[in-house]
Amino acid sequence: MGKVMLEVENLKTKYITRFGEDVYAVDGVSLKIEEGKSLGIAGESGCGKSTLALSLMGYYFSPLHYQSGIIKIDGKNISGMKPDEVRKSILGNEIAYIPQAAMNALNPTQKIISFIEDVIQAHEPRTSKIDIYDLARKRFEILGLDESVLQKHAVELSGGMKQRVVIAISTILSPKVLIADEPSSALDVTSQKMVIKMLRDMMEKGFIKSMIFITHELPLLYNVTDDIMVMYAGQIVEKGTAEQIVFDPIHPYSKGLMGSIIVPEAGLRDAKLTAIPGTPPNLKKPPKGCRFADRCKYAQPACMLHGIAETETDDHRMFRCYLSREQLKEGYEHERK
């Protein structure tokens, strides 16, 4: 077992609406990532993926609030730390974040080098601008970006270049954990492959110690991550290796995600394209039982009544379902016939 870079135990975070209502977008999530490993998180829009990403950094702004649970980065417990302390000592060098719509994250009035100066000097204020420029130049060269980009504004760059610049800025301090929140969703296929290859290369070269890759496209994670967690309505419904989740999903929701996406690679999904009926539940008043039950074709009356605990399998997988693995497989086989 390798060194653990990120460990999370029973994390609960919530949004508080202007009417004082609690919305638990992350409800009892646990995970662990070792050095050199990558974890994928998949699920529909609104399932809590991006809220989980923000929560893992320990940096909360209203209406998002920490409720309970433990977050450890390289053994350091950051749960409940003050925002100023998190910003000064954690963000950037311990854990870094590539946000959704990263191409729009750059202030158009600033040169690219100024963003890098801000990041480095926030943690290492004595670093000279000459040293910062030299570090940025070397890092850009590794990422396939010309040195001249440092003196440009965001509006002068293509979408793919802006995405690579944001990745360069986010990883300039070589974080122990990098969270990439759908970093390739707004890019064309060629740029997507370039970004994914770049992230994997950065891990291999040690610029990133571990990575969380978030997307709603479950098959994409097969080419990016070692392990996958499937998230639904604030909870994790299945965990396993990328190969297990993509080729042999257990949970009906994981199965539905795989069946609802067009995948060009042969063997990554059944030929028949299917849809998941219904919509996710309202997390102001989540269901008493399984949160997926009212959309699940295999649901039993008991699924609606009781909270569903996690089930561990012999091959070190986890899924959250009232039915057994054998019952679910029997249902899948019957439907295929």
XYZ file of C-alpha atoms in Angstrom:
337
model
C 0.000 0.000 0.000
C 1.348 3.413 -1.008
C 1.397 6.614 0.990
C -2.102 8.056 1.431
C -2.361 11.564 -0.020
C -6.049 12.178 0.679
C -8.301 10.453 3.188
C -11.925 11.409 3.785
C -14.222 9.873 6.386
C -17.998 10.351 6.437
C -17.904 13.891 5.056
C -21.149 15.856 5.206
C -21.512 19.347 3.772
C -24.649 21.314 3.059
C -26.063 24.395 1.423
C -28.293 26.602 3.537
C -30.971 28.327 1.480
C -32.192 31.861 2.183
C -35.205 30.252 3.841
C -32.959 28.368 6.282
C -33.412 24.978 4.604
C -30.533 22.459 4.651
C -29.554 20.809 1.367
C -27.076 17.985 1.966
C -25.265 17.852 -1.364
C -22.506 15.700 0.172
C -23.930 13.179 2.608
C -21.563 10.704 4.262
C -18.832 10.416 1.617
C -15.632 8.476 2.388
C -12.672 7.958 0.080
C -8.918 7.375 0.024
C -6.277 8.119 -2.623
C -2.688 6.925 -2.535
C 0.355 8.649 -4.008
C 0.621 8.084 -7.744
C -3.046 7.097 -8.053
C -6.024 8.785 -9.684
C -9.699 8.562 -8.722
C -12.614 9.290 -11.011
C -15.964 10.589 -9.764
C -18.915 10.206 -12.113
C -22.587 11.100 -11.988
C -25.326 13.252 -13.478
C -25.383 17.018 -13.170
C -26.644 17.920 -9.706
C -25.493 14.717 -8.006
C -22.960 16.566 -5.817
C -19.673 16.061 -7.690
C -18.589 19.708 -7.807
C -19.798 20.333 -4.251
C -17.662 17.397 -3.132
C -14.678 18.899 -4.963
C -15.109 22.237 -3.179
C -15.671 20.500 0.139
C -12.474 18.448 -0.141
C -10.428 21.644 -0.203
C -11.833 22.692 3.173
C -12.525 26.178 1.862
C -16.165 27.051 2.498
C -18.145 30.097 1.470
C -21.821 30.664 2.185
C -24.187 29.119 1.236
C -21.891 26.017 1.403
C -21.155 24.917 4.982
C -19.124 22.141 6.597
C -21.260 19.847 8.755
C -19.102 16.926 9.897
C -16.479 14.390 8.872
C -12.703 14.282 8.498
C -10.499 15.431 5.608
C -6.802 14.583 5.805
C -4.214 15.639 3.219
C -0.932 13.774 3.610
C -1.969 13.007 7.201
C -2.868 16.626 8.060
C -6.442 17.109 9.246
C -7.851 20.225 7.559
C -11.425 19.753 8.797
C -12.703 22.890 10.453
C -9.639 25.002 9.643
C -10.254 28.735 9.259
C -10.571 29.980 5.655
C -7.528 32.255 5.938
C -5.403 29.372 7.204
C -6.636 27.064 4.434
C -5.915 29.686 1.780
C -2.432 30.375 3.119
C -1.160 26.871 3.861
C -3.365 24.361 2.016
C -4.687 25.646 -1.315
C -2.216 25.483 -4.165
C 0.567 23.431 -2.635
C -1.345 20.761 -0.676
C -4.468 20.582 -2.823
C -5.265 22.395 -6.080
C -8.411 22.775 -8.146
C -9.172 23.076 -11.852
C -12.737 24.458 -11.928
C -15.534 23.788 -14.370
C -15.459 26.196 -17.304
C -11.759 26.725 -16.560
C -11.346 28.569 -19.858
C -13.451 31.389 -18.398
C -11.493 31.516 -15.123
C -8.788 33.875 -16.401
C -9.192 37.618 -15.899
C -8.934 39.081 -19.440
C -7.166 42.218 -18.186
C -4.157 40.369 -16.715
C -1.199 38.746 -18.406
C -0.729 35.037 -17.787
C 2.507 35.527 -15.848
C 0.673 37.700 -13.293
C -1.592 34.788 -12.305
C 1.439 32.610 -11.662
C 3.129 35.365 -9.659
C 0.016 35.694 -7.475
C -0.126 31.951 -6.776
C 3.548 31.535 -5.914
C 3.929 34.725 -3.873
C 0.827 33.890 -1.828
C 2.735 30.866 -0.467
C 6.348 31.944 -0.954
C 6.348 35.768 -0.762
C 10.135 36.058 -0.919
C 10.377 34.413 -4.336
C 11.665 36.918 -6.893
C 9.855 37.622 -10.148
C 12.916 36.388 -12.038
C 12.747 32.994 -10.290
C 8.988 32.824 -10.832
C 9.374 33.555 -14.526
C 12.079 30.900 -14.847
C 9.901 28.299 -13.096
C 6.891 29.210 -15.243
C 8.938 29.065 -18.442
C 10.235 25.568 -17.643
C 6.783 24.315 -16.655
C 5.179 25.759 -19.786
C 7.838 24.085 -21.913
C 6.989 20.710 -20.368
C 3.291 21.322 -21.047
C 3.881 22.251 -24.684
C 3.244 25.970 -24.210
C 5.581 28.531 -25.718
C 7.323 30.981 -23.388
C 5.619 33.857 -25.220
C 2.252 32.763 -23.765
C 3.366 34.118 -20.376
C 3.158 37.669 -21.732
C -0.229 37.225 -23.390
C -3.785 37.872 -22.216
C -6.466 35.167 -22.150
C -8.311 36.645 -25.136
C -5.246 35.970 -27.291
C -5.358 32.225 -26.633
C -7.412 29.390 -28.110
C -9.708 27.307 -25.921
C -7.235 24.440 -25.687
C -4.382 26.798 -24.809
C -6.437 28.507 -22.103
C -7.252 25.127 -20.596
C -3.577 24.161 -20.531
C -2.663 27.530 -19.000
C -5.208 27.012 -16.185
C -3.785 23.547 -15.548
C -0.266 25.010 -15.476
C -1.317 27.687 -12.975
C -3.180 25.184 -10.773
C -0.201 22.815 -10.628
C 2.680 25.304 -10.507
C 3.362 24.433 -6.836
C 3.214 20.657 -7.492
C 0.188 19.877 -5.275
C -0.199 16.607 -3.426
C -3.793 16.366 -4.649
C -5.200 17.846 -7.852
C -8.968 18.038 -8.352
C -9.903 18.395 -12.016
C -13.609 19.237 -12.334
C -14.678 18.284 -15.860
C -11.517 19.798 -17.379
C -12.232 18.491 -20.879
C -16.014 18.983 -21.165
C -15.916 22.165 -23.292
C -13.143 21.016 -25.618
C -13.100 19.284 -28.983
C -11.966 15.653 -29.122
C -8.370 16.495 -30.075
C -8.013 19.021 -27.241
C -9.643 16.588 -24.799
C -7.057 13.929 -25.575
C -4.268 16.492 -25.221
C -5.493 17.633 -21.795
C -5.921 14.062 -20.533
C -2.457 13.065 -21.772
C -0.970 16.164 -20.152
C -2.512 15.369 -16.761
C -1.282 11.795 -16.894
C 2.209 12.917 -17.917
C 2.309 15.383 -15.028
C 1.498 12.586 -12.605
C 4.196 10.359 -14.077
C 6.750 13.176 -13.745
C 5.756 13.861 -10.141
C 4.315 17.343 -10.625
C 1.043 15.961 -9.249
C 1.126 13.382 -6.450
C -2.475 12.199 -6.869
C -5.558 13.274 -8.799
C -9.352 13.345 -8.658
C -10.984 13.600 -12.094
C -14.669 14.557 -12.123
C -16.962 14.027 -15.099
C -20.483 12.977 -16.027
C -19.038 10.729 -18.764
C -18.308 7.458 -16.993
C -16.513 5.748 -19.927
C -14.038 8.647 -20.184
C -12.633 7.718 -16.776
C -11.512 4.330 -18.068
C -8.722 6.095 -19.977
C -7.843 8.522 -17.168
C -8.156 7.015 -13.687
C -7.229 3.938 -11.684
C -10.432 3.788 -9.635
C -13.944 5.179 -9.996
C -16.670 6.271 -7.572
C -20.205 6.734 -8.871
C -22.124 9.488 -7.069
C -25.862 9.969 -6.863
C -27.897 12.471 -4.811
C -24.993 13.309 -2.509
C -23.967 9.709 -1.797
C -21.513 7.228 -3.282
C -23.450 4.300 -4.757
C -20.522 2.284 -6.129
C -16.710 2.120 -5.897
C -14.269 -0.063 -7.785
C -11.418 -0.099 -10.251
C -11.974 1.703 -13.545
C -12.167 -1.629 -15.362
C -14.701 -3.047 -12.898
C -17.043 -0.061 -13.002
C -16.913 0.436 -16.774
C -17.068 -3.198 -17.903
C -19.044 -4.756 -15.044
C -21.075 -2.170 -13.097
C -23.091 -3.570 -10.192
C -25.396 -0.729 -9.152
C -28.399 -0.015 -11.432
C -27.432 3.661 -11.569
C -23.884 2.848 -12.726
C -25.389 0.468 -15.275
C -27.726 3.220 -16.438
C -24.906 5.741 -16.834
C -22.940 3.347 -19.017
C -25.973 2.574 -21.147
C -26.960 6.212 -21.703
C -23.713 7.402 -23.322
C -22.543 6.854 -26.881
C -19.050 5.341 -26.737
C -17.011 4.780 -29.913
C -14.672 2.176 -28.389
C -15.886 -1.390 -28.949
C -16.675 -3.340 -25.822
C -17.166 -0.388 -23.467
C -20.946 -0.643 -23.389
C -23.885 -2.639 -24.704
C -24.958 -1.804 -28.250
C -28.403 -0.641 -27.143
C -28.589 2.992 -26.021
C -30.883 3.449 -23.012
C -32.018 6.317 -20.797
C -32.418 6.638 -17.041
C -36.047 7.613 -16.384
C -37.081 10.377 -14.015
C -34.982 12.973 -12.207
C -32.801 13.017 -9.057
C -34.602 13.607 -5.744
C -34.963 16.954 -4.005
C -32.189 16.986 -1.393
C -34.112 19.385 0.827
C -36.219 16.324 1.662
C -34.315 13.227 0.516
C -36.148 9.875 0.391
C -36.156 7.760 3.527
C -34.923 4.718 1.640
C -32.717 4.326 -1.428
C -32.375 7.663 -3.200
C -32.415 5.971 -6.601
C -35.407 3.727 -5.900
C -38.075 5.723 -7.726
C -35.990 5.629 -10.938
C -34.840 2.006 -10.610
C -36.560 -0.758 -12.562
C -35.317 -3.350 -10.057
C -36.580 -1.571 -6.917
C -38.497 -3.549 -4.270
C -40.981 -2.116 -1.739
C -38.308 -2.406 0.966
C -36.005 -0.119 -1.040
C -38.366 2.771 -0.358
C -38.514 2.239 3.393
C -35.010 1.762 4.743
C -31.700 3.576 4.452
C -29.334 1.494 2.348
C -25.939 0.585 3.814
C -22.798 -0.028 1.747
C -22.045 -3.633 0.735
C -18.429 -4.811 0.362
C -17.747 -7.540 -2.229
C -15.103 -10.257 -2.315
C -13.231 -8.421 -5.078
C -12.906 -5.249 -2.919
C -15.755 -3.336 -4.486
C -18.511 -1.391 -2.763
C -22.077 -0.748 -3.812
C -25.125 0.696 -2.046
C -28.226 -1.358 -2.861
C -30.916 -3.344 -1.020
C -30.571 -6.150 -3.571
C -27.587 -8.483 -3.575
C -25.025 -8.546 -6.363
C -26.422 -11.900 -7.514
C -29.992 -10.577 -7.654
C -28.904 -7.567 -9.702
C -26.895 -9.690 -12.129
C -29.843 -12.011 -12.562
C -32.007 -8.997 -13.400
C -29.469 -7.709 -15.946
C -29.222 -11.117 -17.626
C -32.999 -11.465 -17.806
C -33.338 -8.005 -19.369
C -30.596 -8.759 -21.936
C -32.506 -11.844 -23.109
